[in-house]
Amino acid sequence: MTTALVRSTTFVAARSRAHGPTAALWHAVEVHRDPSEVDGACELTLCGSLARVSVDQAWPVAERDVCVSCVVLAG
C-alpha cells in the first residue's frame, strides 16, 4: 500500500532592519513549525537576509516596501 505525503509550504512575513542606504523591507520566511513559535525571532528569509518574523502580518503583504526576490521565490 502506498501512502501519499502531502506537504504544504507556509510562509510568514518578516521585517528587515534599515541598514545604511538600504530601506527596511518585508520578506518571506518559510516555516516548518507553528508560526507562533517563531514570532519575534530573527529568521533566514527566502532571499537570504535575516529579518524579524511578524505573524501579525500575513504573507504576501499588501505593502509597497516588499522584497522583490522574496515575492518571486515564494511565488
Tab-separated table of C-alpha atoms in Angstrom, residues 8-64:
chain	number	residue	atom	x	y	z
A	8	SER	CA	2.162	22.371	2.316
A	9	THR	CA	4.506	25.301	2.418
A	10	THR	CA	3.787	28.035	4.916
A	11	PHE	CA	5.274	31.473	4.566
A	12	VAL	CA	5.214	34.216	7.182
A	13	ALA	CA	6.173	37.854	6.815
A	14	ALA	CA	9.334	39.245	8.374
A	15	ARG	CA	10.614	42.803	8.578
A	16	SER	CA	14.280	43.577	7.978
A	17	ARG	CA	16.085	46.491	9.553
A	18	ALA	CA	17.153	49.524	7.587
A	19	HIS	CA	20.886	49.244	7.099
A	20	GLY	CA	22.845	52.215	5.782
A	21	PRO	CA	21.270	53.281	2.474
A	22	THR	CA	19.092	50.139	2.414
A	23	ALA	CA	15.453	50.577	3.427
A	24	ALA	CA	13.672	48.179	5.746
A	25	LEU	CA	11.719	45.660	3.669
A	26	TRP	CA	9.126	42.960	4.171
A	27	HIS	CA	10.490	39.493	3.392
A	28	ALA	CA	9.094	35.960	3.248
A	29	VAL	CA	10.216	33.233	5.644
A	30	GLU	CA	9.370	29.583	5.036
A	31	VAL	CA	8.407	27.923	8.308
A	32	HIS	CA	8.272	24.234	9.118
A	33	ARG	CA	6.735	24.639	12.560
A	34	ASP	CA	3.868	26.563	14.073
A	35	PRO	CA	4.308	30.271	13.199
A	36	SER	CA	3.605	31.272	16.816
A	37	GLU	CA	6.871	29.534	17.775
A	38	VAL	CA	8.908	31.970	15.683
A	39	ASP	CA	7.033	35.207	16.448
A	40	GLY	CA	9.575	37.969	17.004
A	41	ALA	CA	12.569	35.770	16.216
A	42	CYS	CA	15.095	36.573	13.509
A	43	GLU	CA	14.957	34.005	10.726
A	44	LEU	CA	16.619	33.488	7.371
A	45	THR	CA	14.386	34.797	4.589
A	46	LEU	CA	13.892	33.275	1.151
A	47	CYS	CA	16.334	35.779	-0.367
A	48	GLY	CA	18.985	35.084	2.274
A	49	SER	CA	18.512	38.107	4.533
A	50	LEU	CA	17.893	37.987	8.258
A	51	ALA	CA	14.596	39.503	9.334
A	52	ARG	CA	12.357	39.531	12.395
A	53	VAL	CA	9.231	37.391	11.951
A	54	SER	CA	5.858	39.042	12.471
A	55	VAL	CA	2.974	36.570	12.471
A	56	ASP	CA	0.558	39.514	12.715
A	57	GLN	CA	1.418	40.343	9.105
A	58	ALA	CA	0.238	37.822	6.510
A	59	TRP	CA	2.404	36.875	3.527
A	60	PRO	CA	2.193	38.170	0.889
A	61	VAL	CA	1.998	41.604	2.460
A	62	ALA	CA	-0.049	44.363	0.871
A	63	GLU	CA	2.680	46.959	1.252
A	64	ARG	CA	4.973	48.786	-1.173
